[in-house]
Amino acid sequence: MGTRTTSTSRTVRLLRARRLDDGLHSGTALSDAVRAGRMLRLRRGVYVEVSDWVRTPPWDRHLITVIATTAQEGDVVFCRESALALHGVPLLEVPDAVRRRCTSRGAARRVPAPSMTGSRSRGQVRGMLAAATGPGEPVPTETICVGLPTHRLEPTLPAGMSRSAARRAPDGGEPALPREELDASVVPWCAADVAAYVVEPLALAVVDTVPRLSFAEGVVILDAVLGGHTRSGARVEVAELAAWTDRLPSRRLRERWDRALAAADPRAESPGESWSRVRLDELGFELPELQSRIDVEDRTYWVDVEWLGAGIAGEFDGGMKYTRAARLSGQDPSQVVYAEKIREDAIRSTGRDMVRWGWAELRHPERLARLLVVHGVPRPRAAGR
């Protein structure tokens, strides 16, 4: 688990098998590189260097596989989490498949990924991963080389249209798929010789995805798109979302959608903040004010949350903001940490207490509950009520 808003700082290059000028085919050399442990096969004819794959965060490995699918298949309309990832929407969990649309019932299925490592044994794969890992870095397990399948899904349908009617497209053609193109620059760190990605409109992708995920995952997505906290800055309005809700095929999905939308708050600026709010409610704690302003003499500070009546400020600490801030400002990380201590001391000088938590506490809510109780955060009801 980790923040989903930061992509790799490396340029990841995907290589496609193709016929060369001398009449030979590069696929032969690329297949040899897979057997030698230098490359991995993402999709048929699409490869990536082992070191690039190993050093890329898991949520971006999903995105790389989405891009590899475009490189292999061309005009593919991505949907659900894969469309959201291309739109730049942060996701709380790494998707378990690349999701795309298809236009026939026979094509709707999960297609297994090709073997990323060819015929190499588990021992050979472990040795390959060790060679690709930097000094002092933990060597990942061989499961990192298990590719993502492709989940082909039939289109969403407007209210009143049956699946059989949708399959009977006019003039024997294919049913229309809502789509838009995103320039390849939306993923600037991946070089793949792809001009554009085809995705479902952002609002449709959100409506189709949110009620099928956990409540926390849905709130994370809605907070991000309503507040414009996406990689591209794209945002949607509630009215845009409402225009697609007739495509939810069941009462259960509509109820799950309504619940997540009611809990969304565009002021939350990161997935961790969004999940924190869900956890606080689950644990029975009073919900705080978001993005609270605190004035100390001639300085203004903003904190993630504040329990105004209790005099307690709180912040989600994703563990990456210090190194990211240091990289952007050019400061040494220790300077960034010291500046944060000065900031926290200033906030405490107003008489407020300060409480911090991170991914570990969100994954283990009992730890978060103990921490908040120690700091006196109001808890008007028991967990789960």
CSV table of C-alpha atoms in Angstrom, one decimal:
chain,number,residue,atom,x,y,z
A,1,MET,CA,0.0,0.0,0.0
A,2,GLY,CA,1.2,3.5,-0.8
A,3,THR,CA,0.2,6.8,-2.3
A,4,ARG,CA,-1.2,6.4,-5.7
A,5,THR,CA,-0.3,9.8,-7.0
A,6,THR,CA,3.4,9.4,-7.6
A,7,SER,CA,4.6,7.6,-10.7
A,8,THR,CA,8.1,6.3,-11.3
A,9,SER,CA,10.8,8.9,-11.8
A,10,ARG,CA,12.5,6.5,-14.4
A,11,THR,CA,11.7,6.3,-18.1
A,12,VAL,CA,10.3,2.9,-18.7
A,13,ARG,CA,10.7,1.8,-22.4
A,14,LEU,CA,8.5,-0.9,-24.0
A,15,LEU,CA,9.8,-2.7,-27.0
A,16,ARG,CA,7.6,-4.1,-29.7
A,17,ALA,CA,8.6,-7.0,-32.0
A,18,ARG,CA,8.7,-5.9,-35.6
A,19,ARG,CA,10.2,-6.8,-39.0
A,20,LEU,CA,13.6,-5.2,-39.5
A,21,ASP,CA,15.0,-3.6,-42.6
A,22,ASP,CA,17.2,-6.7,-43.3
A,23,GLY,CA,14.2,-8.9,-43.5
A,24,LEU,CA,14.7,-10.5,-40.0
A,25,HIS,CA,12.3,-10.0,-37.1
A,26,SER,CA,13.2,-8.4,-33.8
A,27,GLY,CA,10.9,-10.8,-32.0
A,28,THR,CA,13.6,-13.5,-32.2
A,29,ALA,CA,16.2,-11.3,-30.4
A,30,LEU,CA,13.5,-10.2,-27.8
A,31,SER,CA,12.5,-13.8,-27.1
A,32,ASP,CA,16.2,-14.7,-26.7
A,33,ALA,CA,16.4,-11.8,-24.2
A,34,VAL,CA,13.5,-13.3,-22.2
A,35,ARG,CA,15.3,-16.7,-22.1
A,36,ALA,CA,18.5,-14.9,-21.0
A,37,GLY,CA,16.7,-13.1,-18.2
A,38,ARG,CA,17.1,-9.6,-19.5
A,39,MET,CA,13.6,-8.9,-20.7
A,40,LEU,CA,10.0,-9.8,-19.7
A,41,ARG,CA,7.1,-10.4,-22.0
A,42,LEU,CA,4.1,-8.3,-21.1
A,43,ARG,CA,1.9,-9.1,-24.0
A,44,ARG,CA,2.5,-11.0,-27.3
A,45,GLY,CA,5.2,-9.1,-29.0
A,46,VAL,CA,5.6,-6.4,-26.3
A,47,TYR,CA,8.5,-6.5,-23.9
A,48,VAL,CA,10.1,-4.6,-21.0
A,49,GLU,CA,13.5,-4.7,-19.3
A,50,VAL,CA,13.6,-6.7,-16.1
A,51,SER,CA,15.2,-3.8,-14.1
A,52,ASP,CA,12.5,-1.4,-15.3
A,53,TRP,CA,9.7,-3.7,-14.2
A,54,VAL,CA,11.3,-4.5,-10.8
A,55,ARG,CA,11.9,-0.8,-9.9
A,56,THR,CA,8.4,0.4,-10.9
A,57,PRO,CA,5.7,0.6,-8.2
A,58,PRO,CA,2.9,-2.0,-8.4
A,59,TRP,CA,0.2,0.5,-9.4
A,60,ASP,CA,2.4,1.7,-12.3
A,61,ARG,CA,3.1,-1.9,-13.3
A,62,HIS,CA,-0.7,-2.1,-14.0
A,63,LEU,CA,-0.5,1.0,-16.1
A,64,ILE,CA,2.5,-0.3,-18.0
A,65,THR,CA,0.5,-3.5,-18.8
A,66,VAL,CA,-2.4,-1.3,-20.0
A,67,ILE,CA,0.0,0.5,-22.3
A,68,ALA,CA,1.4,-2.8,-23.5
A,69,THR,CA,-2.1,-3.9,-24.4
A,70,THR,CA,-2.5,-0.8,-26.6
A,71,ALA,CA,0.8,-1.5,-28.2
A,72,GLN,CA,-0.3,-5.1,-29.0
A,73,GLU,CA,-3.9,-4.6,-30.0
A,74,GLY,CA,-4.2,-1.0,-31.2
A,75,ASP,CA,-7.7,0.5,-31.0
A,76,VAL,CA,-8.7,-0.9,-27.5
A,77,VAL,CA,-11.3,0.9,-25.4
A,78,PHE,CA,-10.2,0.7,-21.8
A,79,CYS,CA,-12.8,0.8,-19.0
A,80,ARG,CA,-13.2,0.7,-15.2
A,81,GLU,CA,-9.9,0.8,-13.3
A,82,SER,CA,-7.8,0.7,-16.4
A,83,ALA,CA,-9.5,3.7,-17.9
A,84,LEU,CA,-9.3,5.5,-14.6
A,85,ALA,CA,-5.6,4.8,-14.3
A,86,LEU,CA,-5.1,6.4,-17.8
A,87,HIS,CA,-7.2,9.3,-16.8
A,88,GLY,CA,-4.8,9.8,-13.9
A,89,VAL,CA,-7.2,8.9,-11.1
A,90,PRO,CA,-5.5,7.5,-8.0
A,91,LEU,CA,-6.6,4.0,-7.0
A,92,LEU,CA,-6.4,2.6,-3.5
A,93,GLU,CA,-5.7,-1.0,-4.6
A,94,VAL,CA,-3.8,-2.3,-7.6
A,95,PRO,CA,-6.2,-3.7,-10.2
A,96,ASP,CA,-6.1,-7.4,-10.7
A,97,ALA,CA,-6.6,-7.2,-14.5
A,98,VAL,CA,-6.4,-4.9,-17.5
A,99,ARG,CA,-10.0,-4.1,-18.3
A,100,ARG,CA,-11.2,-3.3,-21.8
A,101,ARG,CA,-14.5,-3.4,-23.7
A,102,CYS,CA,-15.5,-5.9,-26.3
A,103,THR,CA,-18.7,-5.9,-28.5
A,104,SER,CA,-19.7,-9.5,-28.6
A,105,ARG,CA,-20.7,-12.0,-25.9
A,106,GLY,CA,-18.3,-14.6,-27.2
A,107,ALA,CA,-15.3,-12.2,-26.6
A,108,ALA,CA,-16.3,-11.3,-23.1
A,109,ARG,CA,-14.0,-13.3,-20.8
A,110,ARG,CA,-10.7,-13.1,-18.9
A,111,VAL,CA,-7.7,-13.8,-21.1
A,112,PRO,CA,-4.7,-15.0,-19.2
A,113,ALA,CA,-1.4,-13.1,-19.6
A,114,PRO,CA,1.4,-14.7,-21.5
A,115,SER,CA,4.3,-16.1,-19.5
A,116,MET,CA,6.5,-13.1,-18.6
A,117,THR,CA,9.6,-15.3,-18.2
A,118,GLY,CA,9.1,-17.9,-20.9
A,119,SER,CA,10.4,-21.4,-19.8
A,120,ARG,CA,12.7,-20.2,-17.1
A,121,SER,CA,12.6,-22.1,-13.8
A,122,ARG,CA,11.7,-20.6,-10.5
A,123,GLY,CA,15.3,-20.7,-9.5
A,124,GLN,CA,16.4,-18.9,-12.7
A,125,VAL,CA,13.7,-16.3,-12.1
A,126,ARG,CA,14.9,-15.6,-8.5
A,127,GLY,CA,18.4,-15.2,-9.8
A,128,MET,CA,17.2,-12.8,-12.5
A,129,LEU,CA,15.4,-10.7,-10.0
A,130,ALA,CA,18.4,-10.6,-7.7
A,131,ALA,CA,20.6,-9.4,-10.6
A,132,ALA,CA,18.1,-6.7,-11.4
A,133,THR,CA,17.8,-5.4,-7.9
A,134,GLY,CA,19.9,-2.5,-6.7
A,135,PRO,CA,22.4,-2.8,-3.8
A,136,GLY,CA,20.7,-2.9,-0.4
A,137,GLU,CA,17.2,-3.3,-2.0
A,138,PRO,CA,15.0,-6.3,-1.1
A,139,VAL,CA,14.8,-8.9,-3.8
A,140,PRO,CA,11.1,-9.3,-4.8
A,141,THR,CA,9.5,-12.7,-5.0
A,142,GLU,CA,8.9,-14.4,-8.3
A,143,THR,CA,5.2,-13.5,-8.1
A,144,ILE,CA,6.2,-10.1,-9.4
A,145,CYS,CA,6.6,-11.8,-12.8
A,146,VAL,CA,3.1,-13.1,-12.9
A,147,GLY,CA,1.4,-11.0,-15.6
A,148,LEU,CA,-2.0,-9.3,-15.4
A,149,PRO,CA,-4.8,-11.0,-17.4
A,150,THR,CA,-7.1,-9.0,-19.7
A,151,HIS,CA,-10.7,-8.8,-18.6
A,152,ARG,CA,-12.9,-8.2,-21.7
A,153,LEU,CA,-16.3,-6.7,-20.8
A,154,GLU,CA,-19.4,-6.0,-22.8
A,155,PRO,CA,-20.5,-2.4,-22.9
A,156,THR,CA,-22.6,-0.7,-20.3
A,157,LEU,CA,-26.2,-0.2,-21.4
A,158,PRO,CA,-28.6,2.7,-21.1
A,159,ALA,CA,-31.8,2.1,-19.0
A,160,GLY,CA,-34.4,0.1,-20.9
A,161,MET,CA,-32.0,-1.5,-23.4
A,162,SER,CA,-31.5,-5.3,-23.2
A,163,ARG,CA,-28.2,-7.0,-23.8
A,164,SER,CA,-29.7,-8.9,-26.7
A,165,ALA,CA,-30.9,-5.7,-28.3
A,166,ALA,CA,-27.5,-4.1,-27.9
A,167,ARG,CA,-25.9,-7.0,-29.7
A,168,ARG,CA,-28.2,-6.4,-32.7
A,169,ALA,CA,-26.4,-3.4,-33.9
A,170,PRO,CA,-27.7,-1.5,-36.9
A,171,ASP,CA,-26.6,-2.7,-40.4
A,172,GLY,CA,-24.8,-5.6,-38.9
A,173,GLY,CA,-22.2,-3.3,-37.4
A,174,GLU,CA,-20.9,-3.3,-33.8
A,175,PRO,CA,-22.7,-1.4,-31.0
A,176,ALA,CA,-21.3,2.0,-30.4
A,177,LEU,CA,-18.9,2.4,-27.4
A,178,PRO,CA,-18.6,5.7,-25.7
A,179,ARG,CA,-15.0,6.7,-26.1
A,180,GLU,CA,-12.4,9.4,-26.1
A,181,GLU,CA,-8.7,9.6,-26.9
A,182,LEU,CA,-6.0,10.5,-24.5
A,183,ASP,CA,-2.7,11.6,-25.9
A,184,ALA,CA,0.2,9.3,-25.0
A,185,SER,CA,1.8,12.2,-23.0
A,186,VAL,CA,-0.7,11.4,-20.2
A,187,VAL,CA,1.9,8.8,-19.1
A,188,PRO,CA,5.1,10.8,-19.8
A,189,TRP,CA,7.4,8.3,-18.1
A,190,CYS,CA,6.5,5.4,-20.4
A,191,ALA,CA,8.0,5.3,-23.9
A,192,ALA,CA,6.0,2.8,-26.0
A,193,ASP,CA,5.7,4.1,-29.6
A,194,VAL,CA,2.0,4.6,-29.0
A,195,ALA,CA,0.3,7.8,-30.2
A,196,ALA,CA,-2.9,7.7,-28.0
A,197,TYR,CA,-4.9,5.7,-25.6
A,198,VAL,CA,-8.7,5.1,-26.1
A,199,VAL,CA,-10.7,5.2,-22.9
A,200,GLU,CA,-14.3,5.5,-21.8
A,201,PRO,CA,-15.3,9.1,-20.7
A,202,LEU,CA,-14.1,9.8,-17.2
A,203,ALA,CA,-17.6,10.2,-15.7
A,204,LEU,CA,-18.8,6.9,-17.2
A,205,ALA,CA,-15.6,5.1,-16.0
A,206,VAL,CA,-16.2,6.4,-12.5
A,207,VAL,CA,-19.9,5.4,-12.3
A,208,ASP,CA,-19.2,2.0,-13.7
A,209,THR,CA,-16.3,1.3,-11.3
A,210,VAL,CA,-17.1,2.8,-7.9
A,211,PRO,CA,-20.1,0.6,-6.9
A,212,ARG,CA,-18.1,-2.6,-7.9
A,213,LEU,CA,-15.2,-1.8,-5.5
A,214,SER,CA,-15.1,-1.6,-1.7
A,215,PHE,CA,-16.7,1.5,-0.1
A,216,ALA,CA,-13.2,3.0,0.8
A,217,GLU,CA,-12.0,2.5,-2.8
A,218,GLY,CA,-15.1,4.2,-4.2
A,219,VAL,CA,-14.7,7.2,-1.9
A,220,VAL,CA,-11.0,7.6,-2.9
A,221,ILE,CA,-12.0,7.7,-6.5
A,222,LEU,CA,-14.9,10.1,-6.0
A,223,ASP,CA,-12.9,12.5,-3.8
A,224,ALA,CA,-10.2,12.6,-6.5
A,225,VAL,CA,-12.4,13.3,-9.5
A,226,LEU,CA,-14.7,15.7,-7.8
A,227,GLY,CA,-11.8,17.7,-6.4
A,228,GLY,CA,-9.5,17.5,-9.5
A,229,HIS,CA,-6.9,15.6,-7.5
A,230,THR,CA,-5.9,13.5,-10.5
A,231,ARG,CA,-2.5,13.3,-12.3
A,232,SER,CA,-3.9,15.5,-15.1
A,233,GLY,CA,-5.9,17.8,-12.9
A,234,ALA,CA,-9.1,16.5,-14.6
A,235,ARG,CA,-12.3,16.8,-12.6
A,236,VAL,CA,-16.0,15.9,-13.0
A,237,GLU,CA,-19.1,17.5,-11.7
A,238,VAL,CA,-21.9,15.6,-10.0
A,239,ALA,CA,-24.2,16.4,-12.9
A,240,GLU,CA,-21.8,14.7,-15.3
A,241,LEU,CA,-21.8,11.6,-13.1
A,242,ALA,CA,-25.6,11.6,-12.8
A,243,ALA,CA,-25.9,11.5,-16.6
A,244,TRP,CA,-24.4,7.9,-16.6
A,245,THR,CA,-26.1,6.4,-13.6
A,246,ASP,CA,-28.8,4.9,-15.7
A,247,ARG,CA,-26.2,2.4,-16.9
A,248,LEU,CA,-26.0,0.7,-13.5
A,249,PRO,CA,-27.9,-2.5,-14.1
A,250,SER,CA,-29.1,-3.4,-10.6
A,251,ARG,CA,-30.7,-1.8,-7.5
A,252,ARG,CA,-27.8,-3.1,-5.4
A,253,LEU,CA,-25.2,-1.2,-7.6
A,254,ARG,CA,-27.3,1.9,-7.5
A,255,GLU,CA,-27.5,1.8,-3.7
A,256,ARG,CA,-23.7,1.3,-3.4
A,257,TRP,CA,-23.2,4.2,-5.8
A,258,ASP,CA,-25.5,6.5,-3.8
A,259,ARG,CA,-23.8,5.6,-0.6
A,260,ALA,CA,-20.3,6.3,-1.9
A,261,LEU,CA,-21.3,9.6,-3.5
A,262,ALA,CA,-23.0,10.8,-0.3
A,263,ALA,CA,-19.7,10.2,1.6
A,264,ALA,CA,-17.4,11.9,-1.0
A,265,ASP,CA,-15.7,15.2,-0.2
A,266,PRO,CA,-13.6,16.9,-2.9
A,267,ARG,CA,-11.5,18.7,-0.2
A,268,ALA,CA,-9.6,15.4,0.5
A,269,GLU,CA,-6.3,15.8,-1.4
A,270,SER,CA,-4.9,12.3,-1.3
A,271,PRO,CA,-6.1,8.6,-1.2
A,272,GLY,CA,-4.7,8.4,2.3
A,273,GLU,CA,-6.9,11.3,3.5
A,274,SER,CA,-10.0,9.8,1.8
A,275,TRP,CA,-9.4,6.4,3.3
A,276,SER,CA,-8.7,8.0,6.7
A,277,ARG,CA,-12.2,9.6,6.7
A,278,VAL,CA,-13.8,6.2,5.9
A,279,ARG,CA,-11.8,4.6,8.7
A,280,LEU,CA,-12.7,7.3,11.2
A,281,ASP,CA,-16.4,6.8,10.5
A,282,GLU,CA,-16.1,3.0,10.7
A,283,LEU,CA,-14.4,3.3,14.1
A,284,GLY,CA,-17.0,5.6,15.5
A,285,PHE,CA,-14.9,8.8,15.8
A,286,GLU,CA,-16.2,12.2,15.2
A,287,LEU,CA,-15.6,13.3,11.6
A,288,PRO,CA,-13.2,16.3,11.5
A,289,GLU,CA,-13.1,19.4,9.4
A,290,LEU,CA,-10.9,18.9,6.3
A,291,GLN,CA,-8.1,21.1,5.1
A,292,SER,CA,-8.3,23.3,8.2
A,293,ARG,CA,-6.5,26.7,8.3
A,294,ILE,CA,-4.4,27.6,11.4
A,295,ASP,CA,-2.9,31.1,11.7
A,296,VAL,CA,0.2,31.4,14.0
A,297,GLU,CA,1.4,35.0,14.3
A,298,ASP,CA,2.3,36.1,10.8
A,299,ARG,CA,2.2,32.5,9.3
A,300,THR,CA,-0.7,30.4,7.9
A,301,TYR,CA,-0.6,26.6,8.1
A,302,TRP,CA,-3.0,24.1,6.6
A,303,VAL,CA,-3.6,20.7,8.2
A,304,ASP,CA,-5.3,17.7,6.7
A,305,VAL,CA,-8.0,17.5,9.4
A,306,GLU,CA,-8.9,19.3,12.6
A,307,TRP,CA,-11.4,18.4,15.4
A,308,LEU,CA,-12.3,22.0,16.1
A,309,GLY,CA,-14.1,21.5,19.4
A,310,ALA,CA,-11.4,19.2,20.8
A,311,GLY,CA,-8.4,21.4,19.8
A,312,ILE,CA,-6.7,18.5,17.9
A,313,ALA,CA,-5.1,18.7,14.5
A,314,GLY,CA,-4.4,15.5,12.5
A,315,GLU,CA,-2.4,14.6,9.4
A,316,PHE,CA,-2.1,11.5,7.3
A,317,ASP,CA,1.6,10.9,6.6
A,318,GLY,CA,2.0,8.7,3.5
A,319,GLY,CA,5.8,8.4,4.1
A,320,MET,CA,6.7,9.8,0.6
A,321,LYS,CA,6.0,13.5,1.0
A,322,TYR,CA,9.4,14.3,2.6
A,323,THR,CA,11.4,12.7,-0.2
A,324,ARG,CA,9.1,14.2,-2.8
A,325,ALA,CA,9.2,17.6,-1.3
A,326,ALA,CA,13.0,17.4,-1.1
A,327,ARG,CA,13.2,16.4,-4.8
A,328,LEU,CA,11.0,19.3,-5.9
A,329,SER,CA,12.6,21.9,-3.7
A,330,GLY,CA,16.2,20.7,-4.1
A,331,GLN,CA,16.6,20.6,-0.3
A,332,ASP,CA,18.2,17.8,1.6
A,333,PRO,CA,15.5,15.5,3.0
A,334,SER,CA,16.8,16.2,6.5
A,335,GLN,CA,16.0,19.9,5.9
A,336,VAL,CA,12.5,19.1,4.8
A,337,VAL,CA,12.0,17.0,7.9
A,338,TYR,CA,13.3,19.8,10.1
A,339,ALA,CA,11.0,22.4,8.4
A,340,GLU,CA,8.1,20.1,9.1
A,341,LYS,CA,9.1,19.9,12.8
A,342,ILE,CA,9.1,23.7,13.0
A,343,ARG,CA,5.7,23.8,11.4
A,344,GLU,CA,4.3,21.2,13.9
A,345,ASP,CA,5.8,23.1,16.8
A,346,ALA,CA,4.1,26.3,15.6
A,347,ILE,CA,0.8,24.5,15.5
A,348,ARG,CA,1.3,23.1,18.9
A,349,SER,CA,2.1,26.6,20.3
A,350,THR,CA,-1.6,27.5,19.7
A,351,GLY,CA,-2.6,24.9,22.3
A,352,ARG,CA,-3.6,22.3,19.8
A,353,ASP,CA,-2.5,18.7,20.0
A,354,MET,CA,-1.2,17.1,16.9
A,355,VAL,CA,-1.7,13.4,15.8
A,356,ARG,CA,-0.3,11.7,12.8
A,357,TRP,CA,-1.0,8.3,11.2
A,358,GLY,CA,0.0,6.5,8.0
A,359,TRP,CA,-0.7,3.5,5.8
A,360,ALA,CA,0.1,1.0,8.6
A,361,GLU,CA,-2.6,2.4,10.9
A,362,LEU,CA,-5.2,2.4,8.0
A,363,ARG,CA,-4.4,-1.2,7.2
A,364,HIS,CA,-4.7,-2.1,10.9
A,365,PRO,CA,-7.6,0.0,12.2
A,366,GLU,CA,-7.2,-1.2,15.8
A,367,ARG,CA,-3.9,0.7,15.8
A,368,LEU,CA,-5.5,3.8,14.5
A,369,ALA,CA,-8.2,3.6,17.1
A,370,ARG,CA,-5.7,3.3,20.0
A,371,LEU,CA,-3.7,6.2,18.6
A,372,LEU,CA,-6.7,8.5,18.4
A,373,VAL,CA,-8.0,7.5,21.8
A,374,VAL,CA,-4.7,8.4,23.4
A,375,HIS,CA,-4.8,11.8,21.8
A,376,GLY,CA,-8.4,12.4,23.0
A,377,VAL,CA,-10.2,12.5,19.6
A,378,PRO,CA,-13.9,12.5,20.3
A,379,ARG,CA,-15.6,9.1,19.8
A,380,PRO,CA,-19.4,9.4,20.2
A,381,ARG,CA,-20.2,5.8,19.2
A,382,ALA,CA,-18.7,2.4,19.1
A,383,ALA,CA,-17.0,1.0,16.0
A,384,GLY,CA,-19.4,-0.3,13.4
A,385,ARG,CA,-22.5,1.4,14.6
